[in-house]
């Protein structure tokens, strides 16, 4: 039987040709909300879904900068302001060669529902550039950030749109972006960017918030299914900011991380990745080479597997923390064959839709990224509130808020899937719980 949402998936396909990542997330979200749409005929009449899949605004701009050799370089910058029903646009900036409108739109669309799930007043957006920070000097990164902000500053503001980091954008880049914003506007609007360094208005705990939140979420998933996280073996992918925070909280919770990966292959360390090994992720990240192989030279007893993904390593819990579409059907089959029961997404959309379906059909509990990794943006919203009240918060206060937010996201997602599907399905539940909030606010604001 044809679903109501299929009509809108077709519109998205027609309007966004050659952008499969965006179509993937539209199919995923709209697929989940069919029973909700059936129950609310007013959504159809008010064009709600047609509005939802169309960004409110998307800009693309030229970014011109000069490299260390005096060569002029040109990149393309973007900001997709997707939905402002719940608050000012909020979402990260990604600097990576793979960035193009399909990636910006998938991230911006996901961000709407993720931000809604936090329960905090933030709309959804994403931006970035096809600039590749790997191998660039510090001065080059600074000049690029200044050139990027020279256009972006017109479109953002503490009550308009508040960017943060994503792949390739962390404290250093946010600092350079902020400095240029201040120079152009003559305003110390600390609330215009989040993920700032603490000395200039950043929030204690924001750096580790995404990874910590993921582990809190995974723990709720396990407990809801009668298991404990302590003592479990875990495999992750990536070694960036999200992977690092995840590894740190896993050791604090007494779980045993035994493998992680980079674009060059994966590392197996059966002794467990704790202490200075977790800190070594930062060294790998700061090397600017984007490889994990040096870990095996540094820590005897560990082994590097070139060109391979870590999903064949047997574990109780898998947490992909690298990037989109890291786990395909063939990997989902390995994960099921390994006898795994828990899979929690850390990166944004790390799993293809068919791989998620295979995992769920085979009894694996899946925690979707938009719920599990929402702790990062939640702490960004707390950073905005810290900046507005002009009073620093302390780390313990932030951790307590983060823990509570992650529990609420888990419980609200579980409750929504019970209500509409009569079962524990966090993928469907997160989509529904996020959507219902946004839908209510959108229609309360008239047909805009
Ligand atoms: O994917 C994400 O949620 C982020 N990159 C963080 C966004 C934010 O505004 O903190």
Short mmCIF file of C-alpha atoms and ligand atoms in Angstrom, two decimals:
data_model
loop_
_atom_site.label_atom_id
_atom_site.label_comp_id
_atom_site.label_asym_id
_atom_site.label_seq_id
_atom_site.Cartn_x
_atom_site.Cartn_y
_atom_site.Cartn_z
CA UNK A 1 0.00 0.00 0.00
CA UNK A 2 1.31 3.43 -0.92
CA UNK A 3 2.36 5.54 2.03
CA UNK A 4 1.50 9.23 2.40
CA UNK A 5 5.17 10.08 2.92
CA UNK A 6 6.21 8.55 -0.44
CA UNK A 7 4.86 11.61 -2.22
CA UNK A 8 7.30 13.81 -0.28
CA UNK A 9 10.22 11.46 -0.80
CA UNK A 10 9.53 11.79 -4.55
CA UNK A 11 9.50 15.60 -4.26
CA UNK A 12 12.84 15.49 -2.43
CA UNK A 13 14.32 13.26 -5.14
CA UNK A 14 13.09 15.50 -7.94
CA UNK A 15 14.33 18.66 -6.30
CA UNK A 16 17.74 17.39 -5.15
CA UNK A 17 19.17 15.35 -8.02
CA UNK A 18 22.63 13.89 -7.48
CA UNK A 19 22.41 14.26 -3.69
CA UNK A 20 21.96 10.70 -2.39
CA UNK A 21 22.96 11.45 1.22
CA UNK A 22 20.10 13.92 1.57
CA UNK A 23 17.60 11.49 0.03
CA UNK A 24 18.88 8.78 2.39
CA UNK A 25 18.02 10.82 5.49
CA UNK A 26 14.68 12.00 4.07
CA UNK A 27 13.72 8.36 3.40
CA UNK A 28 14.85 7.38 6.87
CA UNK A 29 12.99 10.11 8.77
CA UNK A 30 9.82 10.18 6.69
CA UNK A 31 9.69 6.37 6.67
CA UNK A 32 9.42 6.40 10.46
CA UNK A 33 6.72 9.05 10.75
CA UNK A 34 4.11 7.52 8.42
CA UNK A 35 1.83 6.42 11.31
CA UNK A 36 2.04 9.91 12.81
CA UNK A 37 1.13 11.55 9.52
CA UNK A 38 -1.79 9.17 9.14
CA UNK A 39 -3.06 10.22 12.53
CA UNK A 40 -2.72 13.94 11.74
CA UNK A 41 -4.47 14.80 8.45
CA UNK A 42 -3.84 18.49 9.15
CA UNK A 43 -0.15 17.96 8.37
CA UNK A 44 -0.97 17.13 4.77
CA UNK A 45 -3.33 20.06 4.40
CA UNK A 46 -0.80 22.50 5.81
CA UNK A 47 1.95 21.26 3.50
CA UNK A 48 3.97 20.45 6.57
CA UNK A 49 6.13 17.72 5.05
CA UNK A 50 6.73 19.68 1.84
CA UNK A 51 7.94 22.58 3.97
CA UNK A 52 10.02 20.35 6.23
CA UNK A 53 12.13 18.91 3.40
CA UNK A 54 12.87 22.32 1.87
CA UNK A 55 15.57 24.37 3.66
CA UNK A 56 14.34 27.80 4.73
CA UNK A 57 17.50 29.23 3.21
CA UNK A 58 20.74 27.90 1.70
CA UNK A 59 23.71 29.99 0.74
CA UNK A 60 26.82 29.12 -1.21
CA UNK A 61 29.76 31.47 -1.48
CA UNK A 62 33.30 31.80 -2.81
CA UNK A 63 36.10 31.63 -0.26
CA UNK A 64 39.38 33.06 -1.56
CA UNK A 65 42.58 32.77 0.49
CA UNK A 66 46.33 32.72 -0.06
CA UNK A 67 48.42 29.65 0.84
CA UNK A 68 51.95 29.67 2.31
CA UNK A 69 53.48 29.68 -1.17
CA UNK A 70 51.64 32.84 -2.12
CA UNK A 71 49.26 30.87 -4.34
CA UNK A 72 45.64 32.05 -4.39
CA UNK A 73 43.24 29.23 -3.47
CA UNK A 74 39.48 29.11 -3.98
CA UNK A 75 37.02 26.96 -2.01
CA UNK A 76 33.26 26.91 -1.79
CA UNK A 77 31.51 27.77 1.49
CA UNK A 78 27.96 26.84 2.50
CA UNK A 79 25.33 27.43 5.15
CA UNK A 80 22.00 25.62 4.93
CA UNK A 81 19.53 27.14 7.41
CA UNK A 82 17.01 24.34 7.43
CA UNK A 83 14.43 25.00 10.09
CA UNK A 84 13.92 27.72 12.72
CA UNK A 85 10.61 26.56 14.23
CA UNK A 86 12.15 25.88 17.65
CA UNK A 87 14.86 28.54 17.88
CA UNK A 88 17.75 30.19 16.07
CA UNK A 89 19.44 27.93 13.51
CA UNK A 90 22.04 25.74 15.18
CA UNK A 91 24.50 23.21 13.83
CA UNK A 92 28.11 22.63 12.99
CA UNK A 93 30.50 23.61 10.24
CA UNK A 94 32.32 20.82 8.40
CA UNK A 95 35.60 21.41 6.57
CA UNK A 96 36.33 18.37 4.40
CA UNK A 97 37.00 17.76 0.69
CA UNK A 98 33.82 15.66 0.45
CA UNK A 99 31.56 18.62 1.37
CA UNK A 100 28.94 19.45 -1.29
CA UNK A 101 25.24 20.38 -1.04
CA UNK A 102 24.09 16.74 -0.56
CA UNK A 103 26.23 16.42 2.59
CA UNK A 104 25.23 19.86 3.89
CA UNK A 105 21.53 19.08 3.43
CA UNK A 106 21.66 15.63 5.03
CA UNK A 107 23.46 17.08 8.05
CA UNK A 108 21.12 20.09 8.23
CA UNK A 109 18.01 17.91 7.98
CA UNK A 110 19.25 15.49 10.68
CA UNK A 111 20.12 18.45 12.87
CA UNK A 112 16.48 19.63 12.98
CA UNK A 113 15.30 16.47 14.74
CA UNK A 114 18.41 16.02 16.86
CA UNK A 115 18.10 19.55 18.18
CA UNK A 116 14.39 19.08 18.85
CA UNK A 117 15.17 15.93 20.86
CA UNK A 118 17.43 17.87 23.24
CA UNK A 119 14.35 19.78 24.43
CA UNK A 120 16.34 23.03 24.09
CA UNK A 121 15.30 26.02 21.93
CA UNK A 122 17.42 25.51 18.80
CA UNK A 123 16.54 25.20 15.11
CA UNK A 124 18.52 23.12 12.61
CA UNK A 125 21.32 24.15 10.22
CA UNK A 126 24.66 23.00 8.85
CA UNK A 127 27.48 24.61 6.96
CA UNK A 128 31.04 24.17 5.91
CA UNK A 129 33.39 24.05 3.00
CA UNK A 130 35.25 21.65 0.72
CA UNK A 131 38.48 22.98 2.29
CA UNK A 132 40.75 20.14 3.46
CA UNK A 133 42.48 21.08 6.75
CA UNK A 134 44.77 18.03 6.68
CA UNK A 135 48.36 18.99 5.99
CA UNK A 136 47.65 22.74 6.15
CA UNK A 137 49.80 25.02 8.28
CA UNK A 138 48.30 26.86 11.20
CA UNK A 139 48.61 30.15 9.30
CA UNK A 140 46.79 28.66 6.30
CA UNK A 141 43.95 27.42 8.51
CA UNK A 142 43.69 30.89 10.05
CA UNK A 143 43.60 32.67 6.69
CA UNK A 144 41.01 30.22 5.41
CA UNK A 145 38.82 30.71 8.51
CA UNK A 146 39.06 34.49 8.17
CA UNK A 147 38.11 34.37 4.49
CA UNK A 148 35.22 32.00 5.24
CA UNK A 149 33.84 34.25 7.99
CA UNK A 150 34.16 37.35 5.79
CA UNK A 151 31.04 36.12 3.98
CA UNK A 152 29.37 34.02 6.67
CA UNK A 153 29.17 36.84 9.24
CA UNK A 154 26.31 38.49 7.32
CA UNK A 155 24.11 35.46 7.83
CA UNK A 156 24.68 34.56 11.50
CA UNK A 157 24.17 36.07 14.96
CA UNK A 158 23.36 34.98 18.52
CA UNK A 159 19.60 35.18 17.80
CA UNK A 160 19.84 34.23 14.10
CA UNK A 161 22.14 31.30 13.49
CA UNK A 162 24.84 29.88 15.77
CA UNK A 163 27.42 27.63 14.06
CA UNK A 164 29.78 25.25 15.88
CA UNK A 165 32.29 22.59 14.88
CA UNK A 166 31.95 19.30 13.03
CA UNK A 167 34.57 17.30 11.08
CA UNK A 168 37.67 19.47 10.57
CA UNK A 169 36.39 22.27 12.80
CA UNK A 170 37.32 22.34 16.51
CA UNK A 171 38.48 24.85 19.12
CA UNK A 172 41.29 26.28 17.02
CA UNK A 173 39.10 26.93 13.97
CA UNK A 174 36.24 28.30 16.08
CA UNK A 175 38.75 30.71 17.66
CA UNK A 176 39.91 32.02 14.28
CA UNK A 177 36.33 32.26 13.01
CA UNK A 178 35.28 34.14 16.12
CA UNK A 179 38.20 36.58 15.90
CA UNK A 180 37.22 37.49 12.35
CA UNK A 181 33.52 37.84 13.26
CA UNK A 182 34.49 40.24 16.04
CA UNK A 183 36.76 42.23 13.73
CA UNK A 184 34.01 42.60 11.12
CA UNK A 185 31.17 43.46 13.49
CA UNK A 186 33.07 45.16 16.35
CA UNK A 187 30.88 43.11 18.71
CA UNK A 188 31.91 40.59 21.37
CA UNK A 189 28.87 38.45 20.59
CA UNK A 190 30.17 35.35 22.32
CA UNK A 191 26.87 33.58 21.62
CA UNK A 192 27.41 33.64 17.83
CA UNK A 193 29.52 30.47 17.83
CA UNK A 194 29.74 27.52 20.22
CA UNK A 195 32.57 25.14 20.92
CA UNK A 196 34.72 28.14 21.79
CA UNK A 197 37.76 27.80 23.98
CA UNK A 198 36.88 28.33 27.63
CA UNK A 199 38.98 31.50 27.93
CA UNK A 200 36.69 33.29 25.43
CA UNK A 201 33.26 32.15 26.60
CA UNK A 202 33.38 28.42 25.85
CA UNK A 203 31.57 25.91 28.03
CA UNK A 204 33.56 23.59 30.32
CA UNK A 205 32.71 20.09 29.12
CA UNK A 206 31.67 20.97 25.54
CA UNK A 207 34.73 19.27 24.00
CA UNK A 208 33.92 15.86 25.47
CA UNK A 209 30.13 16.31 25.49
CA UNK A 210 29.36 14.45 22.24
CA UNK A 211 31.35 11.34 23.19
CA UNK A 212 30.24 11.36 26.82
CA UNK A 213 26.61 11.72 25.76
CA UNK A 214 26.93 8.78 23.36
CA UNK A 215 28.15 6.51 26.15
CA UNK A 216 25.38 7.72 28.50
CA UNK A 217 22.86 6.95 25.77
CA UNK A 218 24.36 3.51 25.07
CA UNK A 219 24.21 2.74 28.77
CA UNK A 220 20.47 3.52 28.85
CA UNK A 221 19.97 1.28 25.80
CA UNK A 222 21.70 -1.59 27.54
CA UNK A 223 19.91 -1.07 30.85
CA UNK A 224 16.51 -0.89 29.14
CA UNK A 225 17.35 -4.36 27.83
CA UNK A 226 18.50 -5.78 31.14
CA UNK A 227 22.27 -5.42 30.64
CA UNK A 228 25.09 -3.38 32.16
CA UNK A 229 27.77 -1.45 30.26
CA UNK A 230 30.57 -2.26 32.72
CA UNK A 231 32.63 -5.21 31.52
CA UNK A 232 31.36 -5.08 27.93
CA UNK A 233 33.81 -5.14 25.02
CA UNK A 234 33.45 -2.27 22.56
CA UNK A 235 34.65 -1.49 19.03
CA UNK A 236 34.49 2.01 17.59
CA UNK A 237 35.54 3.67 14.34
CA UNK A 238 37.40 6.97 14.04
CA UNK A 239 39.84 8.72 16.38
CA UNK A 240 38.58 12.31 16.18
CA UNK A 241 36.78 14.37 18.78
CA UNK A 242 33.73 12.10 19.01
CA UNK A 243 35.80 8.90 19.21
CA UNK A 244 38.07 10.42 21.85
CA UNK A 245 35.21 11.51 24.15
CA UNK A 246 33.54 8.12 23.66
CA UNK A 247 36.75 6.23 24.53
CA UNK A 248 37.25 8.36 27.63
CA UNK A 249 33.75 7.78 29.01
CA UNK A 250 33.90 4.06 28.13
CA UNK A 251 36.95 3.68 30.38
CA UNK A 252 35.24 5.68 33.13
CA UNK A 253 32.24 3.33 32.92
CA UNK A 254 34.43 0.22 33.06
CA UNK A 255 33.71 -0.95 29.51
CA UNK A 256 36.62 -2.33 27.47
CA UNK A 257 37.43 -0.62 24.18
CA UNK A 258 39.50 -2.97 22.02
CA UNK A 259 39.53 -1.46 18.51
CA UNK A 260 39.28 1.83 16.64
CA UNK A 261 40.00 2.92 13.08
CA UNK A 262 41.12 5.63 10.68
CA UNK A 263 40.84 6.04 6.92
CA UNK A 264 44.05 3.94 6.65
CA UNK A 265 42.81 0.83 8.53
CA UNK A 266 42.08 -0.26 12.08
CA UNK A 267 43.93 -0.90 15.34
CA UNK A 268 43.22 -3.94 17.53
CA UNK A 269 44.42 -3.60 21.13
CA UNK A 270 43.03 -6.46 23.18
CA UNK A 271 44.67 -5.21 26.37
CA UNK A 272 42.10 -2.39 26.27
CA UNK A 273 42.40 1.26 25.22
CA UNK A 274 42.69 3.28 28.42
CA UNK A 275 44.75 6.07 29.98
CA UNK A 276 47.51 7.47 27.78
CA UNK A 277 46.21 5.39 24.86
CA UNK A 278 43.00 7.43 24.87
CA UNK A 279 45.02 10.66 25.03
CA UNK A 280 47.03 9.41 22.05
CA UNK A 281 43.91 9.92 19.89
CA UNK A 282 44.59 13.65 20.31
CA UNK A 283 48.16 13.21 19.08
CA UNK A 284 46.92 11.29 16.04
CA UNK A 285 44.33 13.99 15.35
CA UNK A 286 46.81 16.85 15.76
CA UNK A 287 49.33 15.20 13.44
CA UNK A 288 47.24 16.44 10.50
CA UNK A 289 47.87 13.16 8.67
CA UNK A 290 44.51 11.50 9.34
CA UNK A 291 46.02 8.04 9.95
CA UNK A 292 45.87 5.66 12.94
CA UNK A 293 48.77 3.31 12.03
CA UNK A 294 51.33 5.08 14.34
CA UNK A 295 49.35 3.78 17.37
CA UNK A 296 50.70 0.26 16.74
CA UNK A 297 54.33 1.48 16.83
CA UNK A 298 53.70 3.46 19.99
CA UNK A 299 51.87 0.73 21.95
CA UNK A 300 53.40 -2.77 21.71
CA UNK A 301 50.84 -5.56 21.81
CA UNK A 302 48.45 -3.70 19.53
CA UNK A 303 48.15 -4.50 15.84
CA UNK A 304 47.38 -2.41 12.76
CA UNK A 305 45.24 -3.88 9.98
CA UNK A 306 45.81 -1.74 6.86
CA UNK A 307 42.86 -0.92 4.62
CA UNK A 308 40.33 -2.78 6.79
CA UNK A 309 37.33 -1.64 8.79
CA UNK A 310 37.00 -2.84 12.40
CA UNK A 311 33.51 -4.40 12.10
CA UNK A 312 34.82 -7.96 11.86
CA UNK A 313 36.25 -7.71 15.41
CA UNK A 314 33.94 -9.47 17.88
CA UNK A 315 32.45 -7.19 20.55
CA UNK A 316 29.34 -6.65 22.67
CA UNK A 317 28.78 -3.07 21.49
CA UNK A 318 29.75 -1.20 18.31
CA UNK A 319 29.91 2.59 18.10
CA UNK A 320 30.77 4.03 14.67
CA UNK A 321 32.31 7.48 15.38
CA UNK A 322 33.95 8.35 12.04
CA UNK A 323 31.70 9.71 9.29
CA UNK A 324 28.64 8.98 7.13
CA UNK A 325 28.04 5.61 5.47
CA UNK A 326 30.85 3.83 7.28
CA UNK A 327 28.76 0.70 7.90
CA UNK A 328 27.20 -1.01 4.87
CA UNK A 329 25.09 -4.15 4.60
CA UNK A 330 28.18 -6.41 4.42
CA UNK A 331 29.45 -4.91 7.71
CA UNK A 332 26.03 -5.23 9.35
CA UNK A 333 26.19 -8.94 8.43
CA UNK A 334 29.60 -9.23 10.15
CA UNK A 335 28.26 -7.47 13.24
CA UNK A 336 25.26 -9.82 13.46
CA UNK A 337 27.48 -12.86 12.81
CA UNK A 338 29.67 -11.71 15.73
CA UNK A 339 26.67 -12.22 18.00
CA UNK A 340 26.44 -8.53 18.91
CA UNK A 341 23.25 -7.20 20.51
CA UNK A 342 23.97 -3.46 20.74
CA UNK A 343 24.92 -0.91 18.10
CA UNK A 344 24.98 2.81 18.89
CA UNK A 345 25.70 5.45 16.25
CA UNK A 346 28.22 8.14 17.22
CA UNK A 347 28.90 9.88 13.90
CA UNK A 348 26.10 11.42 11.84
CA UNK A 349 24.38 8.82 9.60
CA UNK A 350 27.24 6.29 9.83
CA UNK A 351 24.98 3.44 8.71
CA UNK A 352 23.23 2.91 5.37
CA UNK A 353 19.46 2.49 5.64
CA UNK A 354 19.65 -1.14 4.50
CA UNK A 355 22.33 -1.88 7.10
CA UNK A 356 20.16 -0.40 9.90
CA UNK A 357 17.26 -2.53 8.72
CA UNK A 358 19.41 -5.68 8.65
CA UNK A 359 20.70 -5.04 12.17
CA UNK A 360 17.20 -4.44 13.53
CA UNK A 361 15.68 -7.40 11.66
CA UNK A 362 18.32 -9.58 13.29
CA UNK A 363 17.60 -8.46 16.83
CA UNK A 364 20.35 -5.87 17.28
CA UNK A 365 19.26 -2.83 19.36
CA UNK A 366 20.21 0.26 17.34
CA UNK A 367 20.73 3.70 18.89
CA UNK A 368 20.36 6.31 16.14
CA UNK A 369 22.85 9.18 15.85
CA UNK A 370 20.30 11.95 16.10
CA UNK A 371 19.46 10.72 19.60
CA UNK A 372 22.79 9.25 20.72
CA UNK A 373 25.08 12.08 19.62
CA UNK A 374 22.76 14.95 20.62
CA UNK A 375 24.81 15.64 23.76
CA UNK A 376 27.23 17.78 21.75
CA UNK A 377 24.65 20.17 20.42
CA UNK A 378 22.78 20.10 23.74
CA UNK A 379 25.92 21.42 25.44
CA UNK A 380 26.22 23.98 22.63
CA UNK A 381 22.76 25.24 23.60
CA UNK A 382 23.91 25.35 27.23
CA UNK A 383 26.94 27.34 26.04
CA UNK A 384 24.55 29.82 24.37
CA UNK A 385 22.69 30.20 27.62
CA UNK A 386 25.97 30.67 29.54
CA UNK A 387 26.94 33.41 27.06
CA UNK A 388 23.54 35.11 27.33
CA UNK A 389 23.61 35.24 31.12
CA UNK A 390 27.32 36.21 31.08
CA UNK A 391 28.09 33.86 33.96
CA UNK A 392 30.43 30.90 33.58
CA UNK A 393 29.13 27.45 34.47
CA UNK A 394 31.22 24.73 36.02
CA UNK A 395 32.03 21.36 34.53
CA UNK A 396 30.15 19.27 37.08
CA UNK A 397 27.01 21.32 36.53
CA UNK A 398 27.33 20.71 32.76
CA UNK A 399 27.90 16.96 33.19
CA UNK A 400 24.80 16.67 35.37
CA UNK A 401 22.68 18.48 32.76
CA UNK A 402 24.14 16.35 29.96
CA UNK A 403 23.37 13.11 31.81
CA UNK A 404 19.78 14.20 32.38
CA UNK A 405 19.29 15.30 28.77
CA UNK A 406 20.61 11.97 27.41
CA UNK A 407 18.26 10.02 29.70
CA UNK A 408 15.30 12.12 28.55
CA UNK A 409 16.20 11.60 24.89
CA UNK A 410 16.40 7.85 25.39
CA UNK A 411 13.16 7.67 27.37
CA UNK A 412 11.21 9.97 25.03
CA UNK A 413 12.38 8.02 21.97
CA UNK A 414 11.46 4.71 23.60
CA UNK A 415 8.04 6.06 24.60
CA UNK A 416 7.30 7.42 21.10
CA UNK A 417 8.08 4.08 19.45
CA UNK A 418 5.91 2.27 22.00
CA UNK A 419 3.04 4.63 21.23
CA UNK A 420 3.19 4.41 17.44
CA UNK A 421 4.75 1.00 16.81
CA UNK A 422 4.08 -0.88 20.04
CA UNK A 423 7.73 -1.82 20.48
CA UNK A 424 11.17 -0.61 21.61
CA UNK A 425 12.63 0.90 18.43
CA UNK A 426 14.84 3.91 19.13
CA UNK A 427 15.34 4.65 15.42
CA UNK A 428 11.63 5.19 14.76
CA UNK A 429 11.06 6.69 18.21
CA UNK A 430 13.74 9.37 17.87
CA UNK A 431 12.38 10.41 14.48
CA UNK A 432 8.83 10.61 15.82
CA UNK A 433 9.66 12.42 19.08
CA UNK A 434 11.77 15.01 17.23
CA UNK A 435 9.26 15.42 14.43
CA UNK A 436 6.26 15.96 16.71
CA UNK A 437 7.94 18.90 18.45
CA UNK A 438 8.97 20.56 15.21
CA UNK A 439 5.58 19.94 13.58
CA UNK A 440 3.68 21.49 16.47
CA UNK A 441 5.89 24.61 16.48
CA UNK A 442 5.79 24.93 12.69
CA UNK A 443 2.03 24.87 12.49
CA UNK A 444 1.66 27.20 15.49
CA UNK A 445 3.65 29.76 13.48
CA UNK A 446 1.36 29.64 10.45
CA UNK A 447 2.20 28.49 6.94
CA UNK A 448 5.65 30.00 6.54
O1 LIG B 1 26.46 17.11 14.50
C1 LIG B 1 26.37 17.89 15.46
O2 LIG B 1 25.44 17.86 16.26
C2 LIG B 1 27.45 18.87 15.62
N1 LIG B 1 28.39 18.86 14.82
C3 LIG B 1 27.41 19.87 16.73
C4 LIG B 1 26.50 21.00 16.40
C5 LIG B 1 26.51 22.11 17.42
O3 LIG B 1 25.93 23.16 17.08
O4 LIG B 1 27.08 21.98 18.49
#
